[in-house]
XYZ file of C-alpha atoms in Angstrom:
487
model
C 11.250 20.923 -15.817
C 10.933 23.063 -12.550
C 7.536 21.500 -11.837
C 9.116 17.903 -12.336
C 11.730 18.887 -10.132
C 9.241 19.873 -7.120
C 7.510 16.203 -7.808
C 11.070 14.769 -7.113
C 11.594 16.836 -4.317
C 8.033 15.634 -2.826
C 8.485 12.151 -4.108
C 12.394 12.469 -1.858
C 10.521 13.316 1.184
C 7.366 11.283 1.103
C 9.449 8.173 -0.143
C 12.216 8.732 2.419
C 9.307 8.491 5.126
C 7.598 5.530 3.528
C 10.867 3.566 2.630
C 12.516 4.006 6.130
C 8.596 3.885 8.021
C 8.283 0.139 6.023
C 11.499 -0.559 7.554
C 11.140 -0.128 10.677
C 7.812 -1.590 10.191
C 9.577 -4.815 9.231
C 10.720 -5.270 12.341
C 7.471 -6.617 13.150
C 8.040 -9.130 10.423
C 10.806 -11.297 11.815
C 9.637 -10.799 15.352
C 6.119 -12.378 14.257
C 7.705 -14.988 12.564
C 10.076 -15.646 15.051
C 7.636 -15.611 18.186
C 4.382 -16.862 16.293
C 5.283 -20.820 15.121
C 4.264 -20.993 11.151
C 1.882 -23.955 12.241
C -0.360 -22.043 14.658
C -1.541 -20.226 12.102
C -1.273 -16.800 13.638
C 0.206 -14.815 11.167
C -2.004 -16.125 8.938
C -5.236 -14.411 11.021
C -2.855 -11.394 11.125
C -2.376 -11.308 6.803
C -5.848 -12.287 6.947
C -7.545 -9.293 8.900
C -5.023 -6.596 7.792
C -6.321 -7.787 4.075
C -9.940 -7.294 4.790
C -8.882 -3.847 7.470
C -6.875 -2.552 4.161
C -10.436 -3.293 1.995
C -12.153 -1.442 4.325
C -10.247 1.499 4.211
C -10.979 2.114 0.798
C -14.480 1.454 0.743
C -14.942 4.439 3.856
C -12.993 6.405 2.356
C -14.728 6.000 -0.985
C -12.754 8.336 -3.558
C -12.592 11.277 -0.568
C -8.977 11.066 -0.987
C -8.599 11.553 -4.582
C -12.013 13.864 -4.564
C -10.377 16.293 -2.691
C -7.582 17.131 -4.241
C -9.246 17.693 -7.304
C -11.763 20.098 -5.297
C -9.622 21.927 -3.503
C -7.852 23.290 -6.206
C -10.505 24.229 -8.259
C -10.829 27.938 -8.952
C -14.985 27.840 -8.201
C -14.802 26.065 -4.991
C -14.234 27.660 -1.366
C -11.158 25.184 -0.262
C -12.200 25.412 3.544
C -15.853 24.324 2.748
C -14.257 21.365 0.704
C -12.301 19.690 3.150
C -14.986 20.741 5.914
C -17.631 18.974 4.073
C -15.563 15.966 2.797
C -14.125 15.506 6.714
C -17.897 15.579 8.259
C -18.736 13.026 5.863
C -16.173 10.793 6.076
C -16.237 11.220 10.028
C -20.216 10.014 9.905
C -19.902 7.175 7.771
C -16.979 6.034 9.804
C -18.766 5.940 12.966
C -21.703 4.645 11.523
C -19.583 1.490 10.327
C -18.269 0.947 14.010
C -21.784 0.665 15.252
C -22.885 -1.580 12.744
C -20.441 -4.082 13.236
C -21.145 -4.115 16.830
C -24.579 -4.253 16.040
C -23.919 -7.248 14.311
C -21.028 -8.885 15.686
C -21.934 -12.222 15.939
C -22.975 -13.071 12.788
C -20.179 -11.190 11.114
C -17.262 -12.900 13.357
C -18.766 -15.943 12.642
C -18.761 -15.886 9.057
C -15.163 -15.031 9.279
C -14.231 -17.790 10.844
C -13.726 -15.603 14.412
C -16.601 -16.574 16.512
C -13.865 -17.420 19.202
C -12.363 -14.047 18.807
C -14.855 -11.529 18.169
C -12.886 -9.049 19.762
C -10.249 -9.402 16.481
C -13.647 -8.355 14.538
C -14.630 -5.321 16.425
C -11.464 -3.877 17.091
C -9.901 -3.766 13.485
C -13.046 -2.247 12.288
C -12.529 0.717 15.162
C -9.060 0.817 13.699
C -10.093 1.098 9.826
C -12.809 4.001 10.955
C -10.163 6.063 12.359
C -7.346 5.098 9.931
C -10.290 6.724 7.058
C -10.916 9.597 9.400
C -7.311 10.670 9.490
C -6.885 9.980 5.809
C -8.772 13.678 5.302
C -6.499 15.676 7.093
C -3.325 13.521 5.963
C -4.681 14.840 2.480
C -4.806 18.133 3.859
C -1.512 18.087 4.888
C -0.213 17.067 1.548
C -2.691 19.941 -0.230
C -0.611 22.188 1.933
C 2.852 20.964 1.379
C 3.255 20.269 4.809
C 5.736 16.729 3.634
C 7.701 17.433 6.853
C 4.565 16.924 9.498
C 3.132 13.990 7.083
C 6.531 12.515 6.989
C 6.932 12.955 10.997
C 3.200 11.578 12.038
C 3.701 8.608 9.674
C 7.021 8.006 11.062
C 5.582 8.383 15.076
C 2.939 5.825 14.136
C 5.169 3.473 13.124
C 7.774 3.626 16.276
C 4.861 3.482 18.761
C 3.304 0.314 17.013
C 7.257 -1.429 17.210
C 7.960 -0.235 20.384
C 4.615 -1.929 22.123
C 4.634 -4.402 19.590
C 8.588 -5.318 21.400
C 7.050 -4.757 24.675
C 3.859 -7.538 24.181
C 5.800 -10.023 21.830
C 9.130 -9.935 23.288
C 9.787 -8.555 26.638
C 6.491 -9.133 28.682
C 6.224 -12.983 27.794
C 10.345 -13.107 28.555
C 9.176 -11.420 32.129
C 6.024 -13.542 32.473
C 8.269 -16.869 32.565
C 9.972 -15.656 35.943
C 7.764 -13.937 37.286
C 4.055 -14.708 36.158
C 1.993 -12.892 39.246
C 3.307 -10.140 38.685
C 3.638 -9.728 34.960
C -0.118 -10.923 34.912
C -1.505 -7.973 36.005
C -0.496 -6.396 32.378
C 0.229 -9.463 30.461
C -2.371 -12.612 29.469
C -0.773 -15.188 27.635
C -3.832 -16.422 25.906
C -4.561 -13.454 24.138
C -1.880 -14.182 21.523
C -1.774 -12.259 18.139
C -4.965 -10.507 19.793
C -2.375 -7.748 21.308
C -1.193 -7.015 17.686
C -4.863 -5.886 16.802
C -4.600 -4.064 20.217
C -1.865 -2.293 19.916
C -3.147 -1.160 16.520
C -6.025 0.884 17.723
C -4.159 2.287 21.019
C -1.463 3.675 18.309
C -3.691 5.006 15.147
C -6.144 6.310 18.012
C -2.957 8.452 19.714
C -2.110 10.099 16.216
C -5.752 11.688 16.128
C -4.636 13.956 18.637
C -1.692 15.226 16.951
C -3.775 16.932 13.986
C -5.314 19.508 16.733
C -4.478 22.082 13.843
C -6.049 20.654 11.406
C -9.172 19.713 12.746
C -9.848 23.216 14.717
C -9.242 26.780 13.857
C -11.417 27.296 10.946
C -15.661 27.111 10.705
C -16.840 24.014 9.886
C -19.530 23.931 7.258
C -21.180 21.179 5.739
C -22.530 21.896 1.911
C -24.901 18.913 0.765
C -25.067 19.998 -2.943
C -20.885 20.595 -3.093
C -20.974 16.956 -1.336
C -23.663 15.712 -3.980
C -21.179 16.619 -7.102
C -18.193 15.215 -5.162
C -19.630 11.881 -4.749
C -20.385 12.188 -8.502
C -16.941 12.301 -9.074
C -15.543 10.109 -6.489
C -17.836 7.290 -6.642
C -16.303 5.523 -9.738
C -12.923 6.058 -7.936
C -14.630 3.970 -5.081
C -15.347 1.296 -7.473
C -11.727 1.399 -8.817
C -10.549 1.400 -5.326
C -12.221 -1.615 -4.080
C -11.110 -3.076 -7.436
C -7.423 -2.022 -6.826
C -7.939 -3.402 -3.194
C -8.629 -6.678 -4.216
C -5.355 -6.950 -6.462
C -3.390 -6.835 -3.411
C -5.831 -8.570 -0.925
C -8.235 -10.666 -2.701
C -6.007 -13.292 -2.670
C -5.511 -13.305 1.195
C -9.261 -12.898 2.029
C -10.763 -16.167 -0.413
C -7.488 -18.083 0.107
C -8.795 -20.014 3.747
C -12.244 -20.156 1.948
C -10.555 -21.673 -1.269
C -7.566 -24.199 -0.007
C -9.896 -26.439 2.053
C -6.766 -27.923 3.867
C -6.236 -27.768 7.330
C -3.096 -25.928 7.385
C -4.550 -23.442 5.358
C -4.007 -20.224 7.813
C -0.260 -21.926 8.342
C -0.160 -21.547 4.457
C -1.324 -18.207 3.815
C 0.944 -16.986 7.150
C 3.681 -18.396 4.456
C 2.783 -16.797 1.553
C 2.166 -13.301 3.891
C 5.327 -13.380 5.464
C 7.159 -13.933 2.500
C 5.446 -11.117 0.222
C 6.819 -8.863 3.146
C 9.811 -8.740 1.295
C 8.288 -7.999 -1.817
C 6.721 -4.712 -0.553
C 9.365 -2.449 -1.424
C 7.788 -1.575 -4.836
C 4.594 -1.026 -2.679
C 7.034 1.607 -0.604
C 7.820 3.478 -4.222
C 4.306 3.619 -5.061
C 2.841 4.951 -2.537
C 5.733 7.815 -2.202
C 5.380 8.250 -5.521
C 1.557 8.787 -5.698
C 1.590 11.327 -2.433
C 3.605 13.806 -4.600
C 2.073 12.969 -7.656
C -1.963 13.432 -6.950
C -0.953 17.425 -5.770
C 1.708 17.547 -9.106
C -1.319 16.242 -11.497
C -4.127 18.532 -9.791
C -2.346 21.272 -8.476
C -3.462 24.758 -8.667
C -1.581 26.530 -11.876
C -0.248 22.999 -12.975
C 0.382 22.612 -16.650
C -1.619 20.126 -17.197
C -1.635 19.795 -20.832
C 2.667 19.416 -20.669
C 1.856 15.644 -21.053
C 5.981 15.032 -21.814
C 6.362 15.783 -18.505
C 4.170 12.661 -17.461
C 5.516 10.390 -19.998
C 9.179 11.676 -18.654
C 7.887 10.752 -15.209
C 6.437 7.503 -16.307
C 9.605 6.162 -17.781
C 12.036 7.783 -14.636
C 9.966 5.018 -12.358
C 9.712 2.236 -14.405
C 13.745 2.755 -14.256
C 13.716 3.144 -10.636
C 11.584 0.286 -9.717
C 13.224 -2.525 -11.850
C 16.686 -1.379 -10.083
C 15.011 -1.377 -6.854
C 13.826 -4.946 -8.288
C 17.281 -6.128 -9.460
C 18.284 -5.044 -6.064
C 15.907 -6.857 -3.851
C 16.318 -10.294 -5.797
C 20.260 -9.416 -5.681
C 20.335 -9.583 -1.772
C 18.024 -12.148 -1.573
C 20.260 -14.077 0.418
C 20.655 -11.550 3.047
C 16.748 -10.179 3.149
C 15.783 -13.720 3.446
C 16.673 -13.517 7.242
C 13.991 -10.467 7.755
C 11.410 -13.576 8.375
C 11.693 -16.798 10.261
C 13.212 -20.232 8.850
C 9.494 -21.518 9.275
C 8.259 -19.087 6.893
C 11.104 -18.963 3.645
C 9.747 -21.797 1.940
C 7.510 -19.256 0.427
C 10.218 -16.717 -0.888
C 10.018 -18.174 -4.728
C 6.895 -15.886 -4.456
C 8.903 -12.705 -4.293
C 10.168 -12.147 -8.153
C 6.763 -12.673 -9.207
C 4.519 -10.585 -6.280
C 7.826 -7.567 -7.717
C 6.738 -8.091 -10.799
C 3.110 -7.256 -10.108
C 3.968 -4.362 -7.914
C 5.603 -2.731 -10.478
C 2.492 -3.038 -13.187
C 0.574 -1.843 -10.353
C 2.609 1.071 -10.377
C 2.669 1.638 -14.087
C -1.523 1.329 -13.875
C -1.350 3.979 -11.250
C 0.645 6.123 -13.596
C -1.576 5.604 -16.213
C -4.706 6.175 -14.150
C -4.521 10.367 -14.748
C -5.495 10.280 -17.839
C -9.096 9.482 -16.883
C -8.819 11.712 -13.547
C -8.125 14.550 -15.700
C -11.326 14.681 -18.275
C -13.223 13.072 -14.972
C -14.224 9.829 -16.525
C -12.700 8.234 -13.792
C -15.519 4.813 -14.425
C -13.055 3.924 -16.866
C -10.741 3.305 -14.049
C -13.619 1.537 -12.241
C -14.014 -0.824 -15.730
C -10.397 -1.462 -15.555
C -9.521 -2.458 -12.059
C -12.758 -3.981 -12.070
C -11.693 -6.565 -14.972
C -8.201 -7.034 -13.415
C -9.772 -8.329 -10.511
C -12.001 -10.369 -11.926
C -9.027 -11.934 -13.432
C -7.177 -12.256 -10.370
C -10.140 -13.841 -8.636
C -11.474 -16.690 -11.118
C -7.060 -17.661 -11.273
C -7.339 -17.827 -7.665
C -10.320 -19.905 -7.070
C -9.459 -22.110 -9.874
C -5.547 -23.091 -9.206
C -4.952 -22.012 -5.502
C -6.813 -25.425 -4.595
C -4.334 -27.418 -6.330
C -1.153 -25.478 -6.118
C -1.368 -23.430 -3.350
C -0.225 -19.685 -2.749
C 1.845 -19.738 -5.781
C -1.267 -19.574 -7.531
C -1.789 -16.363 -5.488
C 1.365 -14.974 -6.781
C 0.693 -15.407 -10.362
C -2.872 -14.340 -9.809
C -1.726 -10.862 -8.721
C 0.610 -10.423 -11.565
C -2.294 -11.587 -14.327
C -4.677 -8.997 -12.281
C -2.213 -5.550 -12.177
C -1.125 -6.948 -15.749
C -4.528 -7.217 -17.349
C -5.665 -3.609 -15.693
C -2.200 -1.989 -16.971
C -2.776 -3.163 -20.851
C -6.283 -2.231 -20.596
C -5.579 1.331 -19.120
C -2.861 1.888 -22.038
C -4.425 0.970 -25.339
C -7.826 2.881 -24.189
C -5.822 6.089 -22.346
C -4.064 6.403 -26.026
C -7.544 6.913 -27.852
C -8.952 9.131 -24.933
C -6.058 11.017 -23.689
C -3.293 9.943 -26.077
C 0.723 10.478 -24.540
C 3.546 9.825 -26.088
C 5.196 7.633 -24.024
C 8.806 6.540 -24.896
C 8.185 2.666 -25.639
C 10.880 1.866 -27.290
C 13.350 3.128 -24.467
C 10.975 1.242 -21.598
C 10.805 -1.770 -23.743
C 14.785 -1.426 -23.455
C 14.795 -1.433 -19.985
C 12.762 -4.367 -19.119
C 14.544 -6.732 -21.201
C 17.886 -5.478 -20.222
C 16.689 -6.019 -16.105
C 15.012 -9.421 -17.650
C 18.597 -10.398 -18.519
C 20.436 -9.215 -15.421
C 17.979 -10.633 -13.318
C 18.838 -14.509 -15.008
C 22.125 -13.509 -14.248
C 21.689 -12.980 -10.787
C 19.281 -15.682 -10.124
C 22.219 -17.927 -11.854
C 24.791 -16.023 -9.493
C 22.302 -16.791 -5.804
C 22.326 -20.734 -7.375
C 25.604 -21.454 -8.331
C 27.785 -19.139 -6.658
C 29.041 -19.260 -3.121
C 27.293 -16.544 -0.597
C 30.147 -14.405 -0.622
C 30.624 -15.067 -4.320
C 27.155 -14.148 -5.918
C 26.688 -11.103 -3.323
C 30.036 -9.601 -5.420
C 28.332 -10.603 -8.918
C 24.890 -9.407 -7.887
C 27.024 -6.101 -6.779
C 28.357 -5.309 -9.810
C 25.561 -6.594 -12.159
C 22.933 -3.804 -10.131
C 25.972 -1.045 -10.733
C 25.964 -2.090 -14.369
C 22.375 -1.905 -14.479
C 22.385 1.470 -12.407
C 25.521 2.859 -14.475
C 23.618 2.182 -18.137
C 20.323 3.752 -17.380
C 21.909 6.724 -15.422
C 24.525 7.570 -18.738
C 21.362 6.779 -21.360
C 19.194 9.162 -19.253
C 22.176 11.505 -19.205
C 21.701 11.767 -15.478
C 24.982 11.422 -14.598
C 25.676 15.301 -15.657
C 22.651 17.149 -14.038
């Protein structure tokens, strides 16, 4: 119980820096929507690129991440020449991706459908290089239970990318009206949603200079055979992480390829904007897995206590169906976070949730292979779930849209989640509590008709007072099942 109560204590911190990091971050959200017309089509470049920058990241980082946790804590292995060896590596591959797509920039741009705007094309993939880069010593900052720097460099990020992202989308083209000579000379017009890429790379390049420690002060060493058997192991998690990937951005990348309209960016800067909302379960999983990865492969970690990870398992699923009872029961507030353009698209949200939170419960799952390093099984997996996600996409986004996109996600996560379950329980059998999970979801299934009832038949002030007390009831059951309330 001690060691469960260190992963809460991680998950508090890392979660509190995610949670309030996306919400800042969301600021961006109803100034794009509000400053970039739904029928340019800008946001939709912006979901568009940011899905194929966030596919990038896991293919340069490919399994380094994951890898080096589970190398660094192994009792054989010098932990300095680990994460010397996997940061040299990662650090060549990056730059050798930058140079290629410059290399090739026309052709690649064009293919994309950004001949016009190459410099969208070559900038992101600067970006993604040195977003991978920094995803080494990030890990080493975790391996070394440094939450509070992690926490604090995430957060900085963040506040630099709203504060220039205010100064470029808001206050400059307010200036520019009055007073356009002088504004120019800092300030183009045309450039557009180009300054949102821009901004980007000024702000993840700034952060490189705040991990002086942990790129200095020790001898770097590079060890080709410890790399050899490290690729051996994080390889398959490459696979699974491009697979992963694709649940979330698939959908975004084929969608302009796929609905041959031509509103088709306007559509997908719909669907974006609207999933925005959605993200919040993405916000739990990610705390959730930065505490979790050093919990599972830490150093002296009882790793054969697997009640402890079926105890964990069923303390999220509780925590993310509130968190989804809460979202849809404020719907009518959070629907303001984007622009009246863009809420046409919020019947996406329940169902984009819905898929977020199987994603999680995959993710949970997902140790079981990690542990006995068979992680290809994950690879299999994730690598079936999108295949599913892809063929639902190309065949029904035509005719209906992003919706399709929606359900496509939550058929994806789904298909991945039952597949990592019934196998995990011949490999790696735990004993999860079913029957109380099984509980849960019905019982948030019912409150969740209740609510949706409440937000369309009920007044605003009305069903914000019924949502109110059905997420309390909701919240009061689990805590006095769990027996929470005491402890």
């Amino acid at each position: 119980m001690a060691s469960l109560k260190s992963l809460v204590k991680d998950t508090a911190i890392y979660g509190l820096s995610s949670i309030v990091g996306r919400f800042l971050n969301y600021l961006l959200v109803p100034l794009y929507t509000a400053k970039i017309a739904a029928s340019s089509g800008g946001y939709g470049v912006i979901t568009n690129l940011y899905a194929y920058t966030a596919l990038f990241m896991v293919i340069l980082t490919y399994g380094m991440e994951t890898t080096f946790f589970r190398y660094v804590n192994k009792e054989d292995e010098d932990p300095n020449k680990v994460y010397s060896t996997i940061l040299t590596s990662v650090a060549f591959t990056s730059t050798m991706f930058v140079l290629l797509v410059l290399l090739f920039i026309n052709p690649i741009s064009s293919s994309m459908g950004y001949a016009e705007h190459q410099s969208y094309i070559w900038v992101m993939a600067a970006t993604v290089a040195i977003d991978a880069f920094q995803c080494i010593p990030f890990a080493y900052l975790r391996y070394k239970k440094k939450a509070v720097k992690f926490a604090a460099l995430k957060l900085l990020f963040i506040v630099m990318n709203i504060f220039f992202n205010l100064m470029f989308f808001l206050f400059l083209p307010s200036l520019y009206e009055s007073n356009p000579e002088l504004i120019g000379k800092i300030y183009d017009p045309e450039i557009g949603v180009g300054y949102a890429f821009y901004i980007n790379l000024f702000c993840t390049a700034s952060i490189t200079f705040c991990f002086y420690k942990e790129l200095t002060g020790f001898k770097y060493t590079f060890d080709g055979k410890l790399l050899k058997r490290m690729l051996g192991y994080g390889l398959p998690i490459l696979v699974l992480g491009i697979a992963g990937i694709l649940n979330q951005t698939a959908d975004k990348i084929i969608f302009p390829y796929v609905y041959k309209a031509a509103d088709a960016h306007e559509q997908l800067g719909i669907y974006g904007a609207a999933s925005k909302i959605a993200m919040i379960m993405a916000m739990i999983t990610q705390a959730f897995r930065y505490a979790y990865e050093p919990f599972v492969f830490g150093r002296g970690a009882d790793k054969k206590n697997k009640d402890t990870y079926a105890l964990a398992m069923k303390y999220f699923i509780i925590f993310t169906l509130l968190a989804f009872l809460m979202v849809m029961g404020y719907m009518n507030i959070l629907q303001y976070i984007i622009g009246g353009d863009y809420r046409p698209g919020l019947k996406v949200v329940p169902v984009v949730m819905a898929a977020e939170i199987m994603m999680g419960v995959y993710f949970n799952l997902s140790f079981w292979y990690k542990l006995i390093d068979k992680t290809m099984w994950g690879a299999v997996f994730s690598g079936i779930g999108c295949l599913v996600l892809i063929i639902i996409n190309v065949v029904f986004v035509p005719a209906y849209g992003y919706i399709a996109c929606a359900w496509a996600g939550f058929a994806g996560y789904g298909t991945a989640m039952l597949l990592s379950y019934f196998v995990g329980q011949k490999q790696y059998p735990i004993n999860y509590p079913l029957k109380d999970i099984t509980m849960y979801v019905l019982l948030a299934l019912v409150f969740y008709v209740g609510i949706k009832l409440s937000n369309e038949n009920l007044g605003f002030i009305p069903a914000l007072l019924c949502n109110t007390v059905l997420v309390i009831l909701f919240a009061g059951f689990t805590l006095k099942k769990e027996k929470l309330l005491h402890k």
